[in-house]
PDB file of C-alpha atoms in Angstrom:
ATOM      1  CA  MET S1356     135.272 178.551  44.405  1.00 78.00           C
ATOM      2  CA  VAL S1357     136.919 175.759  46.403  1.00 83.00           C
ATOM      3  CA  PRO S1358     139.892 175.067  48.312  1.00 86.00           C
ATOM      4  CA  LEU S1359     142.284 172.725  46.271  1.00 87.00           C
ATOM      5  CA  SER S1360     143.169 171.609  49.940  1.00 88.00           C
ATOM      6  CA  TRP S1361     138.969 170.362  50.756  1.00 90.00           C
ATOM      7  CA  TYR S1362     139.909 168.343  47.799  1.00 91.00           C
ATOM      8  CA  LEU S1363     143.284 166.770  49.321  1.00 92.00           C
ATOM      9  CA  ILE S1364     140.855 166.626  52.399  1.00 93.00           C
ATOM     10  CA  VAL S1365     138.404 164.854  50.711  1.00 94.00           C
ATOM     11  CA  ALA S1366     140.553 162.631  49.379  1.00 94.00           C
ATOM     12  CA  ALA S1367     143.240 161.434  52.416  1.00 94.00           C
ATOM     13  CA  LEU S1368     139.422 161.097  54.645  1.00 94.00           C
ATOM     14  CA  LEU S1369     138.684 158.923  51.843  1.00 94.00           C
ATOM     15  CA  PHE S1370     142.063 157.418  51.133  1.00 95.00           C
ATOM     16  CA  CYS S1371     141.848 156.528  55.226  1.00 94.00           C
ATOM     17  CA  ILE S1372     139.538 154.229  55.144  1.00 95.00           C
ATOM     18  CA  GLY S1373     139.824 151.890  52.152  1.00 94.00           C
ATOM     19  CA  LEU S1374     143.206 152.098  53.614  1.00 94.00           C
ATOM     20  CA  TYR S1375     141.790 150.916  57.064  1.00 94.00           C
ATOM     21  CA  GLY S1376     139.270 148.426  55.003  1.00 92.00           C
ATOM     22  CA  VAL S1377     142.568 146.922  54.115  1.00 92.00           C
ATOM     23  CA  MET S1378     143.751 146.169  57.346  1.00 91.00           C
ATOM     24  CA  ALA S1379     140.879 145.633  59.211  1.00 90.00           C
ATOM     25  CA  ARG S1380     138.054 143.560  57.097  1.00 88.00           C
ATOM     26  CA  ARG S1381     138.257 139.739  56.828  1.00 86.00           C
ATOM     27  CA  ASN S1382     136.323 139.545  54.208  1.00 86.00           C
ATOM     28  CA  ALA S1383     138.213 138.735  50.232  1.00 88.00           C
ATOM     29  CA  VAL S1384     136.137 140.474  48.669  1.00 90.00           C
ATOM     30  CA  ALA S1385     135.575 143.466  51.463  1.00 90.00           C
ATOM     31  CA  ILE S1386     139.665 144.298  51.241  1.00 92.00           C
ATOM     32  CA  LEU S1387     138.994 144.547  46.955  1.00 92.00           C
ATOM     33  CA  MET S1388     136.500 146.889  47.410  1.00 92.00           C
ATOM     34  CA  SER S1389     138.291 149.113  50.018  1.00 94.00           C
ATOM     35  CA  VAL S1390     141.754 148.832  47.762  1.00 94.00           C
ATOM     36  CA  GLU S1391     139.006 150.437  44.703  1.00 93.00           C
ATOM     37  CA  LEU S1392     138.534 153.624  47.419  1.00 93.00           C
ATOM     38  CA  MET S1393     141.965 153.881  47.909  1.00 94.00           C
ATOM     39  CA  LEU S1394     142.474 154.084  44.250  1.00 94.00           C
ATOM     40  CA  ASN S1395     139.860 156.711  43.476  1.00 94.00           C
ATOM     41  CA  ALA S1396     140.551 158.553  46.317  1.00 94.00           C
ATOM     42  CA  VAL S1397     144.347 159.019  44.377  1.00 94.00           C
ATOM     43  CA  ASN S1398     141.798 160.388  41.409  1.00 93.00           C
ATOM     44  CA  ILE S1399     140.693 162.840  43.211  1.00 93.00           C
ATOM     45  CA  ASN S1400     143.811 164.338  44.006  1.00 93.00           C
ATOM     46  CA  LEU S1401     145.121 163.582  40.432  1.00 92.00           C
ATOM     47  CA  VAL S1402     142.093 165.771  38.646  1.00 92.00           C
ATOM     48  CA  ALA S1403     142.628 168.129  41.503  1.00 91.00           C
ATOM     49  CA  PHE S1404     145.905 168.858  41.020  1.00 90.00           C
ATOM     50  CA  TRP S1405     145.385 168.780  37.003  1.00 90.00           C
ATOM     51  CA  ARG S1406     142.624 170.972  37.244  1.00 88.00           C
ATOM     52  CA  TYR S1407     143.909 173.852  40.074  1.00 88.00           C
ATOM     53  CA  LEU S1408     147.641 174.023  38.676  1.00 87.00           C
ATOM     54  CA  GLN S1409     147.976 172.975  35.115  1.00 82.00           C
ATOM     55  CA  PRO S1410     144.252 173.519  33.610  1.00 81.00           C
ATOM     56  CA  ASP S1411     145.825 173.558  30.546  1.00 80.00           C
ATOM     57  CA  LEU S1412     147.270 170.527  29.596  1.00 80.00           C
ATOM     58  CA  GLN S1413     145.429 167.375  30.395  1.00 82.00           C
ATOM     59  CA  VAL S1414     148.018 164.692  32.127  1.00 84.00           C
ATOM     60  CA  GLY S1415     146.056 165.062  35.435  1.00 85.00           C
ATOM     61  CA  VAL S1416     142.703 163.602  33.402  1.00 88.00           C
ATOM     62  CA  SER S1417     145.809 160.899  31.232  1.00 89.00           C
ATOM     63  CA  TRP S1418     147.103 159.459  34.320  1.00 90.00           C
ATOM     64  CA  ALA S1419     143.944 158.756  36.379  1.00 91.00           C
ATOM     65  CA  ILE S1420     142.452 157.762  32.605  1.00 91.00           C
ATOM     66  CA  PHE S1421     145.237 155.154  32.994  1.00 92.00           C
ATOM     67  CA  VAL S1422     144.346 154.519  37.021  1.00 92.00           C
ATOM     68  CA  ILE S1423     140.765 153.316  36.211  1.00 92.00           C
ATOM     69  CA  ALA S1424     141.779 151.261  33.532  1.00 92.00           C
ATOM     70  CA  VAL S1425     144.303 149.205  35.929  1.00 92.00           C
ATOM     71  CA  ALA S1426     141.996 149.390  38.325  1.00 92.00           C
ATOM     72  CA  ALA S1427     139.817 147.307  35.955  1.00 91.00           C
ATOM     73  CA  ALA S1428     142.602 144.693  35.302  1.00 92.00           C
ATOM     74  CA  GLU S1429     142.900 144.476  39.093  1.00 92.00           C
ATOM     75  CA  ALA S1430     139.206 143.790  40.210  1.00 91.00           C
ATOM     76  CA  ALA S1431     139.144 141.425  37.525  1.00 91.00           C
ATOM     77  CA  VAL S1432     142.045 139.086  38.101  1.00 92.00           C
ATOM     78  CA  GLY S1433     141.373 139.787  42.228  1.00 91.00           C
ATOM     79  CA  LEU S1434     137.730 138.725  41.509  1.00 90.00           C
ATOM     80  CA  ALA S1435     138.295 135.975  39.608  1.00 90.00           C
ATOM     81  CA  LEU S1436     141.137 134.875  42.428  1.00 89.00           C
ATOM     82  CA  ILE S1437     138.616 134.880  44.611  1.00 89.00           C
ATOM     83  CA  ILE S1438     136.659 132.630  43.815  1.00 88.00           C
ATOM     84  CA  ALA S1439     139.148 130.060  42.721  1.00 88.00           C
ATOM     85  CA  VAL S1440     140.558 130.024  46.317  1.00 87.00           C
ATOM     86  CA  TYR S1441     136.820 129.645  46.850  1.00 86.00           C
ATOM     87  CA  ARG S1442     136.309 126.706  44.873  1.00 84.00           C
ATOM     88  CA  SER S1443     139.036 125.027  46.903  1.00 84.00           C
ATOM     89  CA  ARG S1444     139.525 126.181  50.208  1.00 80.00           C
ATOM     90  CA  ASP S1445     135.876 126.904  50.401  1.00 79.00           C
ATOM     91  CA  SER S1446     136.457 130.029  52.341  1.00 79.00           C
ATOM     92  CA  VAL S1447     137.025 132.894  52.048  1.00 80.00           C
ATOM     93  CA  VAL S1448     138.365 134.422  55.400  1.00 82.00           C
ATOM     94  CA  ALA S1449     141.624 136.631  54.318  1.00 80.00           C
ATOM     95  CA  GLU S1450     143.172 134.767  57.492  1.00 79.00           C
ATOM     96  CA  GLU S1451     142.465 130.896  56.753  1.00 79.00           C
ATOM     97  CA  LEU S1452     144.639 131.794  53.817  1.00 80.00           C
ATOM     98  CA  ASP S1453     147.364 130.751  55.563  1.00 79.00           C
ATOM     99  CA  THR S1454     149.065 127.650  53.750  1.00 78.00           C
ATOM    100  CA  LEU S1455     152.053 129.619  52.302  1.00 79.00           C
ATOM    101  CA  LYS S1456     153.132 130.635  56.253  1.00 77.00           C
ATOM    102  CA  TYR S1457     153.855 127.009  57.627  1.00 76.00           C
TER     103      TYR S1457
ATOM    104  CA  MET L 342     129.634 180.243  51.953  1.00 75.00           C
ATOM    105  CA  THR L 343     128.522 179.887  48.009  1.00 86.00           C
ATOM    106  CA  ILE L 344     126.912 177.523  46.601  1.00 88.00           C
ATOM    107  CA  GLN L 345     129.440 176.108  44.625  1.00 87.00           C
ATOM    108  CA  GLN L 346     130.671 174.654  48.579  1.00 89.00           C
ATOM    109  CA  VAL L 347     127.486 173.502  49.577  1.00 92.00           C
ATOM    110  CA  VAL L 348     127.716 171.719  46.225  1.00 93.00           C
ATOM    111  CA  PHE L 349     131.103 170.469  47.031  1.00 92.00           C
ATOM    112  CA  ILE L 350     130.580 169.080  50.815  1.00 93.00           C
ATOM    113  CA  LEU L 351     127.281 167.549  50.456  1.00 94.00           C
ATOM    114  CA  ILE L 352     129.418 165.360  47.674  1.00 94.00           C
ATOM    115  CA  SER L 353     132.136 165.035  50.238  1.00 94.00           C
ATOM    116  CA  LEU L 354     129.640 163.634  52.782  1.00 94.00           C
ATOM    117  CA  ILE L 355     128.015 161.204  50.013  1.00 94.00           C
ATOM    118  CA  THR L 356     130.840 160.260  48.807  1.00 94.00           C
ATOM    119  CA  ILE L 357     132.798 159.265  52.365  1.00 95.00           C
ATOM    120  CA  ILE L 358     129.891 158.094  54.680  1.00 95.00           C
ATOM    121  CA  SER L 359     128.903 155.091  51.470  1.00 94.00           C
ATOM    122  CA  ALA L 360     133.087 155.272  51.632  1.00 94.00           C
ATOM    123  CA  ILE L 361     132.539 153.936  55.891  1.00 94.00           C
ATOM    124  CA  VAL L 362     129.270 151.977  55.113  1.00 93.00           C
ATOM    125  CA  VAL L 363     131.764 149.988  52.503  1.00 91.00           C
ATOM    126  CA  VAL L 364     134.609 149.551  55.140  1.00 91.00           C
ATOM    127  CA  THR L 365     132.245 148.655  58.123  1.00 90.00           C
ATOM    128  CA  ASP L 366     128.627 146.815  57.286  1.00 87.00           C
ATOM    129  CA  ARG L 367     128.813 143.279  57.608  1.00 83.00           C
ATOM    130  CA  ASN L 368     126.407 142.697  55.303  1.00 85.00           C
ATOM    131  CA  LEU L 369     128.412 143.019  52.049  1.00 86.00           C
ATOM    132  CA  PHE L 370     126.483 143.298  49.387  1.00 87.00           C
ATOM    133  CA  ARG L 371     125.111 146.652  52.085  1.00 90.00           C
ATOM    134  CA  ALA L 372     129.055 146.947  50.749  1.00 91.00           C
ATOM    135  CA  ALA L 373     128.697 147.041  47.704  1.00 92.00           C
ATOM    136  CA  VAL L 374     125.838 149.057  47.524  1.00 93.00           C
ATOM    137  CA  GLY L 375     127.585 152.072  49.416  1.00 94.00           C
ATOM    138  CA  LEU L 376     131.215 151.427  47.146  1.00 94.00           C
ATOM    139  CA  MET L 377     128.405 152.331  43.918  1.00 94.00           C
ATOM    140  CA  ALA L 378     127.756 155.868  45.657  1.00 94.00           C
ATOM    141  CA  SER L 379     130.448 155.994  47.027  1.00 95.00           C
ATOM    142  CA  PHE L 380     131.491 155.975  43.281  1.00 94.00           C
ATOM    143  CA  LEU L 381     128.084 158.304  42.043  1.00 94.00           C
ATOM    144  CA  GLY L 382     130.180 160.667  44.553  1.00 94.00           C
ATOM    145  CA  VAL L 383     133.598 160.891  43.152  1.00 94.00           C
ATOM    146  CA  ALA L 384     131.723 161.144  39.890  1.00 94.00           C
ATOM    147  CA  GLY L 385     130.351 163.752  40.753  1.00 93.00           C
ATOM    148  CA  LEU L 386     133.249 165.998  42.517  1.00 93.00           C
ATOM    149  CA  TYR L 387     135.026 165.147  39.027  1.00 92.00           C
ATOM    150  CA  ILE L 388     131.858 167.204  37.877  1.00 92.00           C
ATOM    151  CA  ILE L 389     132.972 169.545  40.027  1.00 90.00           C
ATOM    152  CA  LEU L 390     136.460 169.855  38.469  1.00 88.00           C
ATOM    153  CA  GLU L 391     135.415 170.095  34.973  1.00 87.00           C
ATOM    154  CA  ALA L 392     136.462 166.219  34.238  1.00 85.00           C
ATOM    155  CA  GLY L 393     133.222 165.625  31.727  1.00 85.00           C
ATOM    156  CA  PHE L 394     134.868 162.920  30.128  1.00 89.00           C
ATOM    157  CA  LEU L 395     136.726 161.621  33.366  1.00 91.00           C
ATOM    158  CA  ALA L 396     133.604 161.720  35.323  1.00 92.00           C
ATOM    159  CA  VAL L 397     131.301 159.517  31.942  1.00 93.00           C
ATOM    160  CA  ALA L 398     134.619 156.916  32.386  1.00 91.00           C
ATOM    161  CA  GLN L 399     134.400 156.560  36.470  1.00 92.00           C
ATOM    162  CA  LEU L 400     129.892 156.061  36.160  1.00 93.00           C
ATOM    163  CA  LEU L 401     130.847 153.369  33.241  1.00 92.00           C
ATOM    164  CA  VAL L 402     134.098 152.046  34.542  1.00 91.00           C
ATOM    165  CA  TYR L 403     133.573 151.346  37.967  1.00 92.00           C
ATOM    166  CA  ILE L 404     129.309 151.918  39.416  1.00 91.00           C
ATOM    167  CA  GLY L 405     129.482 149.534  35.278  1.00 90.00           C
ATOM    168  CA  ALA L 406     131.369 146.586  35.256  1.00 90.00           C
ATOM    169  CA  ILE L 407     133.465 146.927  38.428  1.00 92.00           C
ATOM    170  CA  SER L 408     130.883 146.838  41.244  1.00 92.00           C
ATOM    171  CA  ILE L 409     128.817 144.333  38.868  1.00 92.00           C
ATOM    172  CA  LEU L 410     131.558 142.070  39.074  1.00 90.00           C
ATOM    173  CA  VAL L 411     132.277 142.698  43.010  1.00 91.00           C
ATOM    174  CA  ILE L 412     127.996 142.197  43.293  1.00 91.00           C
ATOM    175  CA  PHE L 413     128.900 139.024  40.893  1.00 89.00           C
ATOM    176  CA  ALA L 414     131.702 137.668  42.915  1.00 88.00           C
ATOM    177  CA  ILE L 415     129.638 138.306  46.601  1.00 87.00           C
ATOM    178  CA  MET L 416     126.725 136.187  44.997  1.00 86.00           C
ATOM    179  CA  MET L 417     129.457 133.348  43.938  1.00 83.00           C
ATOM    180  CA  THR L 418     130.875 132.354  47.377  1.00 79.00           C
ATOM    181  CA  ARG L 419     128.246 131.033  49.727  1.00 65.00           C
ATOM    182  CA  ARG L 420     129.065 132.447  53.427  1.00 62.00           C
ATOM    183  CA  LEU L 421     129.231 135.923  51.846  1.00 52.00           C
ATOM    184  CA  MET L 422     126.050 137.184  52.802  1.00 54.00           C
ATOM    185  CA  GLN L 423     125.972 135.332  56.420  1.00 59.00           C
ATOM    186  CA  THR L 424     125.004 138.648  58.920  1.00 57.00           C
ATOM    187  CA  ILE L 425     126.563 136.825  62.343  1.00 61.00           C
ATOM    188  CA  GLU L 426     130.145 136.828  61.658  1.00 69.00           C
ATOM    189  CA  SER L 427     132.015 140.137  62.851  1.00 75.00           C
ATOM    190  CA  PRO L 428     132.954 142.009  59.635  1.00 77.00           C
ATOM    191  CA  PHE L 429     136.404 142.335  61.020  1.00 82.00           C
ATOM    192  CA  ASN L 430     140.160 139.636  61.413  1.00 79.00           C
ATOM    193  CA  SER L 431     141.257 140.643  64.554  1.00 80.00           C
ATOM    194  CA  GLN L 432     143.162 143.637  64.400  1.00 84.00           C
ATOM    195  CA  PRO L 433     140.579 146.137  63.698  1.00 84.00           C
ATOM    196  CA  VAL L 434     141.491 148.686  67.097  1.00 89.00           C
ATOM    197  CA  TRP L 435     145.352 148.506  65.552  1.00 90.00           C
ATOM    198  CA  GLY L 436     143.931 149.092  61.698  1.00 89.00           C
ATOM    199  CA  LEU L 437     142.073 152.053  63.314  1.00 91.00           C
ATOM    200  CA  ILE L 438     144.702 153.805  64.808  1.00 93.00           C
ATOM    201  CA  GLY L 439     146.705 153.316  62.262  1.00 92.00           C
ATOM    202  CA  ALA L 440     144.558 154.394  59.506  1.00 92.00           C
ATOM    203  CA  VAL L 441     143.557 157.208  61.656  1.00 93.00           C
ATOM    204  CA  LEU L 442     147.553 158.852  62.070  1.00 94.00           C
ATOM    205  CA  ALA L 443     147.751 157.769  57.897  1.00 93.00           C
ATOM    206  CA  PHE L 444     145.083 160.614  57.694  1.00 93.00           C
ATOM    207  CA  LEU L 445     146.046 162.924  59.831  1.00 94.00           C
ATOM    208  CA  LEU L 446     149.879 163.206  58.595  1.00 94.00           C
ATOM    209  CA  LEU L 447     148.250 163.263  55.438  1.00 92.00           C
ATOM    210  CA  ALA L 448     145.837 166.331  56.223  1.00 91.00           C
ATOM    211  CA  LEU L 449     149.494 168.423  57.319  1.00 92.00           C
ATOM    212  CA  VAL L 450     151.360 167.912  54.281  1.00 92.00           C
ATOM    213  CA  ALA L 451     148.256 168.836  51.725  1.00 89.00           C
ATOM    214  CA  ILE L 452     147.441 172.112  54.365  1.00 88.00           C
ATOM    215  CA  ARG L 453     151.368 172.680  54.568  1.00 89.00           C
ATOM    216  CA  THR L 454     152.273 172.772  51.063  1.00 87.00           C
ATOM    217  CA  TRP L 455     149.209 173.557  49.308  1.00 84.00           C
ATOM    218  CA  PRO L 456     147.369 176.338  52.173  1.00 82.00           C
ATOM    219  CA  THR L 457     143.738 177.495  51.796  1.00 78.00           C
ATOM    220  CA  ALA L 458     145.173 181.209  51.159  1.00 76.00           C
ATOM    221  CA  GLN L 459     147.591 180.523  48.412  1.00 77.00           C
ATOM    222  CA  TYR L 460     144.996 178.330  46.131  1.00 75.00           C
ATOM    223  CA  PRO L 461     141.375 179.715  47.206  1.00 75.00           C
ATOM    224  CA  ALA L 462     140.474 178.934  43.629  1.00 75.00           C
ATOM    225  CA  PRO L 463     141.636 176.863  39.381  1.00 77.00           C
ATOM    226  CA  SER L 464     144.289 178.836  37.588  1.00 74.00           C
ATOM    227  CA  GLY L 465     142.604 179.173  34.996  1.00 75.00           C
ATOM    228  CA  PRO L 466     140.073 178.180  32.655  1.00 78.00           C
ATOM    229  CA  VAL L 467     139.731 174.423  31.218  1.00 78.00           C
ATOM    230  CA  VAL L 468     140.833 174.512  27.524  1.00 76.00           C
ATOM    231  CA  GLU L 469     137.169 174.336  24.974  1.00 74.00           C
ATOM    232  CA  SER L 470     139.243 171.694  23.012  1.00 76.00           C
ATOM    233  CA  SER L 471     139.960 169.478  26.357  1.00 80.00           C
ATOM    234  CA  VAL L 472     138.726 166.679  24.665  1.00 84.00           C
ATOM    235  CA  GLN L 473     140.397 166.329  21.730  1.00 86.00           C
ATOM    236  CA  GLN L 474     143.577 166.631  22.948  1.00 84.00           C
ATOM    237  CA  LEU L 475     143.414 163.892  25.455  1.00 85.00           C
ATOM    238  CA  GLY L 476     141.864 162.382  22.969  1.00 87.00           C
ATOM    239  CA  ALA L 477     145.771 163.185  20.447  1.00 86.00           C
ATOM    240  CA  LEU L 478     147.638 162.555  24.022  1.00 86.00           C
ATOM    241  CA  MET L 479     147.433 158.783  23.574  1.00 86.00           C
ATOM    242  CA  VAL L 480     148.079 157.926  20.410  1.00 87.00           C
ATOM    243  CA  SER L 481     150.379 160.553  19.679  1.00 85.00           C
ATOM    244  CA  PRO L 482     154.466 158.834  19.303  1.00 85.00           C
ATOM    245  CA  ASP L 483     155.604 161.947  21.935  1.00 84.00           C
ATOM    246  CA  ALA L 484     153.152 161.566  24.797  1.00 84.00           C
ATOM    247  CA  TYR L 485     151.493 158.419  25.682  1.00 87.00           C
ATOM    248  CA  VAL L 486     150.415 155.879  23.034  1.00 90.00           C
ATOM    249  CA  VAL L 487     154.012 153.398  24.813  1.00 91.00           C
ATOM    250  CA  PRO L 488     151.139 153.841  28.183  1.00 90.00           C
ATOM    251  CA  PHE L 489     148.638 153.229  26.018  1.00 90.00           C
ATOM    252  CA  GLU L 490     149.709 149.999  24.529  1.00 92.00           C
ATOM    253  CA  VAL L 491     150.486 148.720  27.188  1.00 93.00           C
ATOM    254  CA  ALA L 492     147.237 149.429  29.191  1.00 92.00           C
ATOM    255  CA  SER L 493     145.735 147.574  25.902  1.00 93.00           C
ATOM    256  CA  VAL L 494     147.664 144.587  26.938  1.00 94.00           C
ATOM    257  CA  LEU L 495     147.545 144.690  30.639  1.00 94.00           C
ATOM    258  CA  LEU L 496     143.363 144.811  29.730  1.00 93.00           C
ATOM    259  CA  LEU L 497     144.159 141.352  27.694  1.00 94.00           C
ATOM    260  CA  ALA L 498     146.625 139.501  29.474  1.00 94.00           C
ATOM    261  CA  ALA L 499     144.112 140.120  33.199  1.00 92.00           C
ATOM    262  CA  LEU L 500     140.668 139.643  30.977  1.00 91.00           C
ATOM    263  CA  ILE L 501     143.106 135.630  29.707  1.00 93.00           C
ATOM    264  CA  GLY L 502     144.252 135.778  33.300  1.00 91.00           C
ATOM    265  CA  ALA L 503     140.511 135.876  34.563  1.00 88.00           C
ATOM    266  CA  VAL L 504     139.291 133.010  32.695  1.00 89.00           C
ATOM    267  CA  ALA L 505     142.343 131.296  33.545  1.00 89.00           C
ATOM    268  CA  ILE L 506     142.240 131.018  36.771  1.00 86.00           C
ATOM    269  CA  SER L 507     138.573 130.797  37.882  1.00 80.00           C
ATOM    270  CA  ARG L 508     138.118 128.065  35.204  1.00 81.00           C
ATOM    271  CA  THR L 509     137.344 124.529  36.599  1.00 74.00           C
ATOM    272  CA  GLU L 510     139.970 121.248  36.289  1.00 69.00           C
ATOM    273  CA  GLY L 511     138.560 119.287  32.916  1.00 59.00           C
ATOM    274  CA  SER L 512     135.896 122.819  31.414  1.00 55.00           C
TER     275      SER L 512
END
């Protein structure tokens, strides 16, 4: 059988790849994709803990479903914002969106 | 090494390699396809963990909806498909250092708190009627009926918000 820590390592790796994407990508759409990767890593952890520690309760799975629902809402609003910003600024590069800075 | 471990490693490799494509590829469209492959790998992990309902939800919501939404956003914003510019902002090295440190910290905590020797396999079988139980939990007042309703309001708000934000003036 696969030990629990293997799942945790894979989830940590996926989370940190997403974290790197959020910190280092220029494009706002790419940043949003990296956030989705991070949310997926959290879900792997939730389901792995449910399966290995509490398989008779459905707590982990229900939380994962709520995470999926929130991720869907976040993607819809985030992409709408990116398209609205693109219309007014003609750019989706996160570093060029600095109106609030000055 | 058992067959289950081999399958786990293969699916994890698919997930991780396509995630690396997502964060490093110059071509955003290729990154979006990598995102779909990564979601598929995560669905495979759910299947190994015997969470079949969640694997199907992952396929429907992430691959069926979110990836398509991302691809639409990529196609609707010009200049995105250009591959001449660097895909990174001014701080890729610091980002990499931060991400590697975060991974080391998370891996250390995971290995020390849940050692491989103590948790080699699931503590018991999944109950037969787990999807039924899940459905009952979602609408039971003692469990998740309030978060369930809040999630539906959130999705409605996101729907209206997305339309309100992205519509053009005067239309």
